[in-house]
Coordinates of C-alpha atoms in Angstrom, one line a residue:
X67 CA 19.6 -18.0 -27.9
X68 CA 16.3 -16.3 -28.0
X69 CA 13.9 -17.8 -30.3
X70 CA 12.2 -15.0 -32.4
X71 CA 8.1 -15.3 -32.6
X72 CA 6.1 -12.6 -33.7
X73 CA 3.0 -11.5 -31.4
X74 CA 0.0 -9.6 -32.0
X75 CA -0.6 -6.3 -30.8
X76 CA -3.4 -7.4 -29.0
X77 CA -2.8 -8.1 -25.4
X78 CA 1.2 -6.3 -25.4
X79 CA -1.1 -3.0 -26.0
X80 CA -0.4 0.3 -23.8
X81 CA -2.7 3.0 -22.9
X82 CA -4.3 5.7 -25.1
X83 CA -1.6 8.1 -25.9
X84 CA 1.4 6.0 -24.7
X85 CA 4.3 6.9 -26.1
X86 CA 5.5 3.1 -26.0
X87 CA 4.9 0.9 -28.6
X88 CA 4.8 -3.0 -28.1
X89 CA 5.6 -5.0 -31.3
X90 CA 7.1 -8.2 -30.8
X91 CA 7.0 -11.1 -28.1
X92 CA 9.6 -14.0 -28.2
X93 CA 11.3 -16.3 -25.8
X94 CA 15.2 -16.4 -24.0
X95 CA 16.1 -19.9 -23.5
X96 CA 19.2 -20.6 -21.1
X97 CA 22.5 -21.5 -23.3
X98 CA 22.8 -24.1 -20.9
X99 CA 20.1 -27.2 -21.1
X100 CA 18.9 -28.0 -17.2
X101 CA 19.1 -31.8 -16.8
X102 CA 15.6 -33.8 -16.7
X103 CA 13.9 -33.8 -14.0
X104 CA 15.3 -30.9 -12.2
X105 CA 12.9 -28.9 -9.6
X106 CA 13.2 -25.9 -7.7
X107 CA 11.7 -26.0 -4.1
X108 CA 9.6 -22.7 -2.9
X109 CA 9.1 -22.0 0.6
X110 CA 6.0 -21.1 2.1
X111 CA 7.0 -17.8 2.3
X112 CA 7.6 -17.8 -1.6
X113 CA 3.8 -19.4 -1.6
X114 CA 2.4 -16.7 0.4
X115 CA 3.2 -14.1 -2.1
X116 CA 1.2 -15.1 -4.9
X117 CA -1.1 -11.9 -4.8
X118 CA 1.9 -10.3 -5.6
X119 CA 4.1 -9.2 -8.6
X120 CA 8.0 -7.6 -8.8
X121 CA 8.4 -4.8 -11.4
X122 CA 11.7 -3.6 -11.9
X123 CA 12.8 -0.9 -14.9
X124 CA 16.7 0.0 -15.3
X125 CA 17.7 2.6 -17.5
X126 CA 20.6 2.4 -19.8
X127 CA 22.1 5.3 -21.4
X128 CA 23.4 4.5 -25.5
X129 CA 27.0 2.8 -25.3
X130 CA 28.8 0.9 -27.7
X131 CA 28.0 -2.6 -27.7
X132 CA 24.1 -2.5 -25.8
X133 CA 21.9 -3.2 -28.3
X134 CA 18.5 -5.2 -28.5
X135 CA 20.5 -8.4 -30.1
X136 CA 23.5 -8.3 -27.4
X137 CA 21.5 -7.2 -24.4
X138 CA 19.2 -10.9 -25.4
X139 CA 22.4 -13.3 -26.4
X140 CA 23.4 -11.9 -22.3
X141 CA 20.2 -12.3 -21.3
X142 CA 20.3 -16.0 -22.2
X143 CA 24.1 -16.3 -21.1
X144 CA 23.0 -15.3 -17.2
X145 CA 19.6 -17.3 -17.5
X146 CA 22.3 -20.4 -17.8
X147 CA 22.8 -19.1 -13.6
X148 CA 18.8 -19.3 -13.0
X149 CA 17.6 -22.5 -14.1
X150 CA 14.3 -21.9 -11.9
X151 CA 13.4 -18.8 -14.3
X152 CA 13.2 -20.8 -17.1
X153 CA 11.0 -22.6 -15.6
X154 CA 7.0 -23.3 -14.8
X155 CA 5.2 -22.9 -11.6
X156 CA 3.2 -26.3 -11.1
X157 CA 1.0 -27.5 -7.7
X158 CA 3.5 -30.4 -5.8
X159 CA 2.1 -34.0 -5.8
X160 CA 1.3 -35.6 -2.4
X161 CA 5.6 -36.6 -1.5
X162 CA 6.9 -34.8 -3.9
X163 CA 10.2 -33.6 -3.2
X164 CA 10.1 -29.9 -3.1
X165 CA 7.2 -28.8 -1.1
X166 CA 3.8 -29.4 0.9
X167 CA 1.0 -31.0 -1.5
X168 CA -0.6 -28.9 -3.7
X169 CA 1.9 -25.9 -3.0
X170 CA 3.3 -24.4 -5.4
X171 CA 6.9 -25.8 -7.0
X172 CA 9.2 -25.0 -10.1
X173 CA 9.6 -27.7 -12.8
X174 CA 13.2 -26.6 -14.5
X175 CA 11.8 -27.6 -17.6
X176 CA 13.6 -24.8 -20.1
X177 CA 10.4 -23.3 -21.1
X178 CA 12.5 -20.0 -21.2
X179 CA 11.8 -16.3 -20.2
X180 CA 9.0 -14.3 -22.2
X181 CA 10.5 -11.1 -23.5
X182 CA 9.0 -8.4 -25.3
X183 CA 10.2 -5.7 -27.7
X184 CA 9.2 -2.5 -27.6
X185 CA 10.4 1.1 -29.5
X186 CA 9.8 4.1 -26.7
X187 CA 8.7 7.9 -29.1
X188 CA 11.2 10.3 -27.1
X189 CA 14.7 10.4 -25.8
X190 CA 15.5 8.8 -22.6
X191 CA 16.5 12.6 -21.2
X192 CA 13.2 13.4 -22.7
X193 CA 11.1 10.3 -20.9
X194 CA 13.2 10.7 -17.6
X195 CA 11.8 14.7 -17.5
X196 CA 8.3 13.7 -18.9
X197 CA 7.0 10.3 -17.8
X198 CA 4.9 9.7 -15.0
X199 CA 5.4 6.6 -12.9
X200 CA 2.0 5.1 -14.3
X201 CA 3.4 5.6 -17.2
X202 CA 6.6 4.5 -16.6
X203 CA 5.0 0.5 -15.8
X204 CA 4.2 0.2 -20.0
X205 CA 8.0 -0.3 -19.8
X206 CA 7.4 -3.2 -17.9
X207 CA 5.0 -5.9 -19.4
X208 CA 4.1 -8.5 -17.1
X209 CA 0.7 -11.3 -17.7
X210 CA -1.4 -12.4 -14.9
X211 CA -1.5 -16.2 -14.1
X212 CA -4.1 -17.9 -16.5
X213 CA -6.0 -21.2 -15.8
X214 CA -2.9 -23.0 -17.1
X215 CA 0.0 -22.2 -14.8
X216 CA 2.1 -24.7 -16.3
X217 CA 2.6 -23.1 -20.1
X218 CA 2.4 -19.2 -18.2
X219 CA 6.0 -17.9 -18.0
X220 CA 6.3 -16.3 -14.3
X221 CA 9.4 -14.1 -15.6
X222 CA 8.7 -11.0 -18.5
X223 CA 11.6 -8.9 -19.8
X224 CA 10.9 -6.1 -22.0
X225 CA 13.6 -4.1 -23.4
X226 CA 12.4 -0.6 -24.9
X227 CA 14.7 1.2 -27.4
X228 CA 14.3 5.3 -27.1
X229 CA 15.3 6.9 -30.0
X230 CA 18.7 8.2 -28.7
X231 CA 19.6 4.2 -28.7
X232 CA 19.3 4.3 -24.8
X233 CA 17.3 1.2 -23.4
X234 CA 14.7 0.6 -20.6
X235 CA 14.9 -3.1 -19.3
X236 CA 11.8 -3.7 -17.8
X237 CA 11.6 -6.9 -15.6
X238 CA 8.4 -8.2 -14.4
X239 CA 7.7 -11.2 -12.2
X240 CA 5.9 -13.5 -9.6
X241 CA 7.0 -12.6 -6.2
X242 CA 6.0 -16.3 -5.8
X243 CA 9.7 -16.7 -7.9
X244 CA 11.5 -13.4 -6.2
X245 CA 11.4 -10.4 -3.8
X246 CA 12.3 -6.9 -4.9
X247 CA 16.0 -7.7 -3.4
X248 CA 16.6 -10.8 -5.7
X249 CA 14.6 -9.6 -8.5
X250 CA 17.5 -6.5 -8.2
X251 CA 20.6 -9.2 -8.3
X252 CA 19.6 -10.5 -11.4
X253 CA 20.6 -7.1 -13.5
X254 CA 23.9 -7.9 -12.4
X255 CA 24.1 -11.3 -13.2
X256 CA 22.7 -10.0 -16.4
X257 CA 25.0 -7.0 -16.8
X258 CA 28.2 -9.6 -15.5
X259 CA 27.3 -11.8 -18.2
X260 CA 26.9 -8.7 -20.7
X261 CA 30.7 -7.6 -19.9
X262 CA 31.8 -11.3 -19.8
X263 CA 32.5 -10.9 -16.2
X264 CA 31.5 -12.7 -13.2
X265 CA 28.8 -11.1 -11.0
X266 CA 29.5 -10.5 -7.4
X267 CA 26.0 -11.6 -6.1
X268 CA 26.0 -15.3 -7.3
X269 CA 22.4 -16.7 -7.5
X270 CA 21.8 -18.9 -4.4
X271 CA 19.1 -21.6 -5.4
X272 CA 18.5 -23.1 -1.8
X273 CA 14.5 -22.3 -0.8
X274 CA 14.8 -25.5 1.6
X275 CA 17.1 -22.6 4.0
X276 CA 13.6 -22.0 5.4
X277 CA 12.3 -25.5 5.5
X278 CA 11.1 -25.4 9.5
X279 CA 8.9 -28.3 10.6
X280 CA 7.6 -27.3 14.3
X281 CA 7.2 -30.0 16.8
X282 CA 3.9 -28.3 17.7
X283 CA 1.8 -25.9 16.2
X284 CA 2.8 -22.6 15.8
X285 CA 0.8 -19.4 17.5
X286 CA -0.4 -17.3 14.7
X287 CA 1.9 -14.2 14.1
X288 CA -0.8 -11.3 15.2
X289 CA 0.1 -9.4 11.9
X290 CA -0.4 -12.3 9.9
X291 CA -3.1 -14.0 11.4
X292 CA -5.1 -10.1 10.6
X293 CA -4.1 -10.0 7.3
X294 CA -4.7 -14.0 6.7
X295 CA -8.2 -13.0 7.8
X296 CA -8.8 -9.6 5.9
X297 CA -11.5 -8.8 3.5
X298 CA -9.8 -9.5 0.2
X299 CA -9.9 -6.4 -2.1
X300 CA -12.6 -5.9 -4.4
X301 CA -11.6 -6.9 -7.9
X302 CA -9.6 -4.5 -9.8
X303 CA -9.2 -2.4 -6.7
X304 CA -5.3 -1.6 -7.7
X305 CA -7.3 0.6 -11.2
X306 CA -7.8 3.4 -8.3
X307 CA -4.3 3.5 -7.0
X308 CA -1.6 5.6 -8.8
X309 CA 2.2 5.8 -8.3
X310 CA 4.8 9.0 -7.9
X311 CA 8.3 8.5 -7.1
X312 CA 9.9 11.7 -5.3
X313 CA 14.0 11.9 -5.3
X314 CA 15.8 13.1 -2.4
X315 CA 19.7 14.2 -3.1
X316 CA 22.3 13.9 -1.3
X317 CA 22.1 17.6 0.7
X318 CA 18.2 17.7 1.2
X319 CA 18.9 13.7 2.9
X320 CA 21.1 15.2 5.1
X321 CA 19.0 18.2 6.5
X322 CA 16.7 16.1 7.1
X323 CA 19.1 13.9 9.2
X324 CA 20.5 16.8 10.3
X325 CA 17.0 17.7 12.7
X326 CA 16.3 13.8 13.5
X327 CA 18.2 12.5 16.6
X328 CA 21.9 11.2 15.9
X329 CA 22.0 7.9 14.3
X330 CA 18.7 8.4 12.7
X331 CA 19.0 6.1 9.4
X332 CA 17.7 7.6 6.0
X333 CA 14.9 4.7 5.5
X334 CA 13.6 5.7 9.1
X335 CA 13.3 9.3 8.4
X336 CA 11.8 9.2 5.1
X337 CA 9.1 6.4 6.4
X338 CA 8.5 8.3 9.2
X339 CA 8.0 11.5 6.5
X340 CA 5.9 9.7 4.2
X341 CA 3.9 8.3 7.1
X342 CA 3.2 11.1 8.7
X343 CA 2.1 13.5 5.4
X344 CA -0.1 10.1 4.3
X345 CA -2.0 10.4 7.3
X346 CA -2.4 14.1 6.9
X347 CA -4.3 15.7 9.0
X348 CA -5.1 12.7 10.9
X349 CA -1.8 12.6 12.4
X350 CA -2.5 16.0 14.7
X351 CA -5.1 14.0 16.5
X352 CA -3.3 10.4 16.4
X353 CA -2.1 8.8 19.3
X354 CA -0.5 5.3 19.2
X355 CA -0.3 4.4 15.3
X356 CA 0.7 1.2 13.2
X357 CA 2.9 1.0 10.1
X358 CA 3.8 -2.3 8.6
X359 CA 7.6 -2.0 7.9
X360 CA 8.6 -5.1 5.0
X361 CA 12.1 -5.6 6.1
X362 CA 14.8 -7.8 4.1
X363 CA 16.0 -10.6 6.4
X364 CA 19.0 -11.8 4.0
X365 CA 21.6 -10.5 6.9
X366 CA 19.3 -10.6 10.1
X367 CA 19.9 -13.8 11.0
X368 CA 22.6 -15.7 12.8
X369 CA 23.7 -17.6 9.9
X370 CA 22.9 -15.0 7.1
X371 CA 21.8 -16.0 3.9
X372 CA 24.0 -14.8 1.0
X373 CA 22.5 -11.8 -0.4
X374 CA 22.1 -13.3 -3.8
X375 CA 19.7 -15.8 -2.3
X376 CA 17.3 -16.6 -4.4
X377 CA 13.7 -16.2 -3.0
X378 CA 11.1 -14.3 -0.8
X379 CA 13.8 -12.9 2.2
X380 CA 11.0 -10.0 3.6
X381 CA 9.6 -9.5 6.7
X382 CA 6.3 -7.6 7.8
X383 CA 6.6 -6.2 11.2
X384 CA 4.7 -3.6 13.0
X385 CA 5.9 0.0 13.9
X386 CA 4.3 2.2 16.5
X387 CA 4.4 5.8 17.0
X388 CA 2.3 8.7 18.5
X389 CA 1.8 11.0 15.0
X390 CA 1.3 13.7 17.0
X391 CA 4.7 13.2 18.3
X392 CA 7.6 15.5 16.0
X393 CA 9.1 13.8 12.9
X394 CA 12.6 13.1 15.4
X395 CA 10.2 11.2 17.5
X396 CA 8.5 8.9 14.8
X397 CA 11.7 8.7 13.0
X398 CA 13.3 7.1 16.4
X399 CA 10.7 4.9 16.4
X400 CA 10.8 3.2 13.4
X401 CA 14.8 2.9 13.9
X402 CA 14.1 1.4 17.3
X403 CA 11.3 -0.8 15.8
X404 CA 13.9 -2.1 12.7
X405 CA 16.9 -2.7 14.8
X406 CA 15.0 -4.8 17.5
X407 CA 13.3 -7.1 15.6
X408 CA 14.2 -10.2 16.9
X409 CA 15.3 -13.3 14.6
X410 CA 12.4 -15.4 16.6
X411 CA 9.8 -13.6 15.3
X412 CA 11.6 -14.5 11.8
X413 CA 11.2 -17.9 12.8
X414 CA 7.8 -17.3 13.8
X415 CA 6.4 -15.9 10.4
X416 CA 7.9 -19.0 8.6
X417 CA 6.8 -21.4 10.7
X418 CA 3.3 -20.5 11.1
X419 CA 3.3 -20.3 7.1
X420 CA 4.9 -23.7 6.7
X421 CA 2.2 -24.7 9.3
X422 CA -1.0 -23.3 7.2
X423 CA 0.5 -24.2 4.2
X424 CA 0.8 -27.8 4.9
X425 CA -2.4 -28.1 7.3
X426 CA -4.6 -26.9 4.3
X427 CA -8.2 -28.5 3.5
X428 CA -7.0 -31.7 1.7
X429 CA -3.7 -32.4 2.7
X430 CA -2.3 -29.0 0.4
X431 CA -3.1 -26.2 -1.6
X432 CA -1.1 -23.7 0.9
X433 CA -4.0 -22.4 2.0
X434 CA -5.9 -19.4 0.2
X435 CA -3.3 -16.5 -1.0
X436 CA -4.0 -13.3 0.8
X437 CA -1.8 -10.0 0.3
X438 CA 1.1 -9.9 2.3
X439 CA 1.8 -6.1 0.9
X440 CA -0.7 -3.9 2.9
X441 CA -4.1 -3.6 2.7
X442 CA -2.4 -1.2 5.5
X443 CA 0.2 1.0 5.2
X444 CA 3.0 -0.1 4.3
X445 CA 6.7 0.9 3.8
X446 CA 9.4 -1.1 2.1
X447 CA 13.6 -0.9 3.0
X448 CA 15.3 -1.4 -0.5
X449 CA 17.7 1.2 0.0
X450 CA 20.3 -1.3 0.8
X451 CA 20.1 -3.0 -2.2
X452 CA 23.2 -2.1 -4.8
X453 CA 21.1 -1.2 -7.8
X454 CA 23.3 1.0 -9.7
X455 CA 26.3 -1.4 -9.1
X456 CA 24.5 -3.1 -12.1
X457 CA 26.7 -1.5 -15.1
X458 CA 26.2 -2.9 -18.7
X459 CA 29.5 -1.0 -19.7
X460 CA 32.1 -0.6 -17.3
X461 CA 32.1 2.4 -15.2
X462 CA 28.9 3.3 -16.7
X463 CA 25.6 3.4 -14.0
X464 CA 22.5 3.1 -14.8
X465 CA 20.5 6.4 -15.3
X466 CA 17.7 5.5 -12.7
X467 CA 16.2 2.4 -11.8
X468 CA 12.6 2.3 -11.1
X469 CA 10.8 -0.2 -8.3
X470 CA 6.8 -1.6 -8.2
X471 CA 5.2 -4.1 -6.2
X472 CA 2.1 -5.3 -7.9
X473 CA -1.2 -6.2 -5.4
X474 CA -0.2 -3.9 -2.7
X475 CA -3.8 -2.2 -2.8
X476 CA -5.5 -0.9 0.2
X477 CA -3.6 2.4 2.3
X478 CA -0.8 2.1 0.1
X479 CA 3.0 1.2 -0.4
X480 CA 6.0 3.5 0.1
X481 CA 9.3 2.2 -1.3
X482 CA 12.5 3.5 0.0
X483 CA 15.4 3.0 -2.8
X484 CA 18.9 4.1 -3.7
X485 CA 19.3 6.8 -6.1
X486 CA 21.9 7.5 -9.1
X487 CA 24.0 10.0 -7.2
X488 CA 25.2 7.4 -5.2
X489 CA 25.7 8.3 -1.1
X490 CA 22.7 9.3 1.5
X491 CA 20.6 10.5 -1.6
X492 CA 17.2 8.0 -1.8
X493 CA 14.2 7.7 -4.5
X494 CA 10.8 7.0 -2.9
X495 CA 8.5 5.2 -5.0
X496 CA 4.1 5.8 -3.7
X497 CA 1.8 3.8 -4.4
X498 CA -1.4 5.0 -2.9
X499 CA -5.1 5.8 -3.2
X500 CA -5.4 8.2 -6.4
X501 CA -6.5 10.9 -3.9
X502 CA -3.7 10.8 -1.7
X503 CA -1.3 10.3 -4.3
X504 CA -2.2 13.6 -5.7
X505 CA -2.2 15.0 -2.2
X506 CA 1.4 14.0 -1.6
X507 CA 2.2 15.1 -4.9
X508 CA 1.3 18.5 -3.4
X509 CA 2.4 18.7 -0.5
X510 CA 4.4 22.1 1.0
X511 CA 6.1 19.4 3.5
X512 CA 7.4 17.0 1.0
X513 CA 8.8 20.1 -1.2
X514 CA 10.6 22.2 2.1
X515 CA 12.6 19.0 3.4
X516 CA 13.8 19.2 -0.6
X517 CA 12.0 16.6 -2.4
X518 CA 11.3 16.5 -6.2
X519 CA 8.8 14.7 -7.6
X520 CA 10.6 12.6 -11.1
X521 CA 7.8 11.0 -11.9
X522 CA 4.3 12.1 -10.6
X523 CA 0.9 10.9 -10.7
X524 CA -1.6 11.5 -13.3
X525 CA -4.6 11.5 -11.2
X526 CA -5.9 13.8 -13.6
X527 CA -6.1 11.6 -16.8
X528 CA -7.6 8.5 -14.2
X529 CA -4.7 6.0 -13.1
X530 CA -3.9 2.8 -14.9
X531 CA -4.0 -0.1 -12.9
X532 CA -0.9 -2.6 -13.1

């Protein structure tokens, strides 16, 4: 059961004129003790992705029963499923079991889950028609890693009550711990446990699925090997980025389908969209252009992973497409590039990271972190992920769930997600360069193929970085 523990407002604080307030902090422990010694392996894909952070909000409209003392006594029930998120991150001794030395590895030690409560000044109609997608990241707290990794809890869960007894659950992680995907799956271990049900996306705790020891050294992945090698970003870069999400419905996604060739999926025609009104009016003049797709690789493979794996599961590959080709042509070329990437260059990616990872200066460390998530352009498939299957109450949806990845400074992310009304309607979630994301915001483009921006940027005010 959580263990209540008051917190100061210092340090849980939002921005000037937030309309969140922060009050409490506590901890959810597991109901179920994890035996001694337990630990949970990370692969060096997981290891790669410390730059970055998961943040995940899911809306809840008021039902009976989904209140801030249930939603934690179900909170603890499903952390019983996750021992690893209970949790500490700590560097693996030379032989440890678990990983290469001085990686990082999990120590199931019951430390529990930081949550956070928090009271929200509007309705959740009123917030949903009102708050910007800056904003809408005070509903997910989250804490950097300090200088003591091993007392810093990797997993924050903040559940904000609006005054019409709706609820935001805000979850905020290392993508060290999990990917967008698996990050998704826990709501409806969560929500199962809620209903006292049994969630159809068991947890899969099995990193060592992508334990890969080449017989000889691997050839550097050329879009890994660049990024491995880029100019890290400038502190606090991400404080000059700011978010919008834009929400296509159903009829506007297929119009849009409708004047792409046949077959044309709905993440390859809003990435090739979004790519094309980012580059603006360098796209007339482009030629041959790259965008880094980040691709989920649960069901790529031979022998698929269950999709409630438990893990880092994405893969970076590189698009091309003449921009000053029509939309049907860049749209057919991010289809071709997604459907013929090959499980080798899977293997690949893994194996030169296990490689660097366990070749690092002094036998570990797994090698120095760089962003995995851009600094190029970068667009992310989620839409296949079954968000608003998470239902608290029976038959009852959430009212929107909301998507971040944290570190993805640089050109920018675009997010490609599900949206409430079920069927070809999509969310896409920006993250870009304060000036483009007010550009986008703006555009005639965006608004004629039927888009609606839900939550826009406040370039205006300045951005917040998260």
């Amino acid at each position: 059961m959580p263990t209540a523990a008051a917190a100061t407002a210092a340090g849980m604080a939002t921005g000037p004129g937030s309309r969140v307030t922060r009050y409490a902090k506590s901890t959810a422990a597991s109901v179920t003790p994890v035996r001694p010694g337990k630990t949970h392996a990370l692969s060096a894909l997981d290891n790669a992705m410390e730059w970055h952070a998961v943040h995940l909000v899911l809306y809840c409209r008021a039902a009976p029963g989904v209140g801030r003392d249930a939603l934690k006594e179900s909170l603890s029930e499903a952390l019983s499923l996750y021992p690893a998120m209970t949790g500490r991150l700590v560097r693996a001794a030379q032989g440890e079991e678990g990983g290469a030395a001085g990686g990082w590895i999990v120590k199931c030690n019951d430390a529990g889950v930081r949550t956070v409560d928090a009271t929200a000044a509007v309705t959740l109609d009123e917030w949903l028609a009102t708050a910007s997608a800056d904003e809408e990241m005070d509903l997910a707290y989250f804490e950097q890693m300090g200088a003591e990794p091993y007392i810093w809890s990797p997993f924050y869960v903040q559940l904000t009550e609006f005054t019409d007894k709706s609820y935001a659950l805000g979850l905020s992680c290392t993508h060290v711990h999990n990917d967008p995907t698996a990050a998704s799956l826990f709501f409806h271990g969560w929500a199962a446990a809620h209903r006292r049900a049994t969630s159809p996306y068991p947890p899969f705790l099995h990193s060592p699925s992508f334990a890969v020891s080449p017989t000889t050294p691997p050839s550097p992945p050329p879009l890994l090997a660049a990024k491995s090698t880029a100019a890290p970003a400038p502190p606090n870069s991400d404080a000059a980025m700011s978010s919008a999400t834009f929400h296509f419905p159903a009829a506007a996604m297929r119009a849009l389908l409708s004047s792409l060739e046949p077959g044309a999926t709905p993440f390859a025609a809003l990435a090739a969209l979004f790519w094309l009104r980012v580059a603006g009016h360098d796209a007339a003049e482009s030629r041959q252009k790259e965008l880094t797709l980040a691709l989920d690789f649960r069901k790529k493979m031979r022998a698929p992973l269950p999709t409630g794996y438990y893990g880092s599961a994405v893969h970076f590959t590189r698009a091309r497409a003449d921009l000053s080709s029509p939309l049907a042509a860049v749209a057919a070329a991010l289809d071709a590039c997604v459907a013929g990437v090959p499980e080798e260059e899977l293997w690949a990616a893994l194996e030169w990271l296990h490689a660097r990872q366990a070749s690092a200066p002094g036998g570990g460390g797994g090698g120095e972190p760089f962003q995995m998530y851009g600094p190029e352009l970068t667009c992310v498939a989620l839409d296949h992920v079954p968000m608003y299957g998470t239902e608290f109450v029976a038959g009852e949806p959430p009212a929107r769930v909301a998507c971040r990845v944290g570190g993805a400074e640089g050109e920018g992310v675009v997010i490609v997600m599900p949206a409430a009304e079920g069927g070809e309607a999509r969310d896409v979630v920006v993250t870009l360069p304060a000036d483009a994301a007010a550009r986008v915001c703006r555009d005639g483009e965006l608004l004629r193929y039927g888009a609606r921006v839900v939550a826009g940027s406040k370039v205006e005010t300045g951005p917040k970085a998260q």
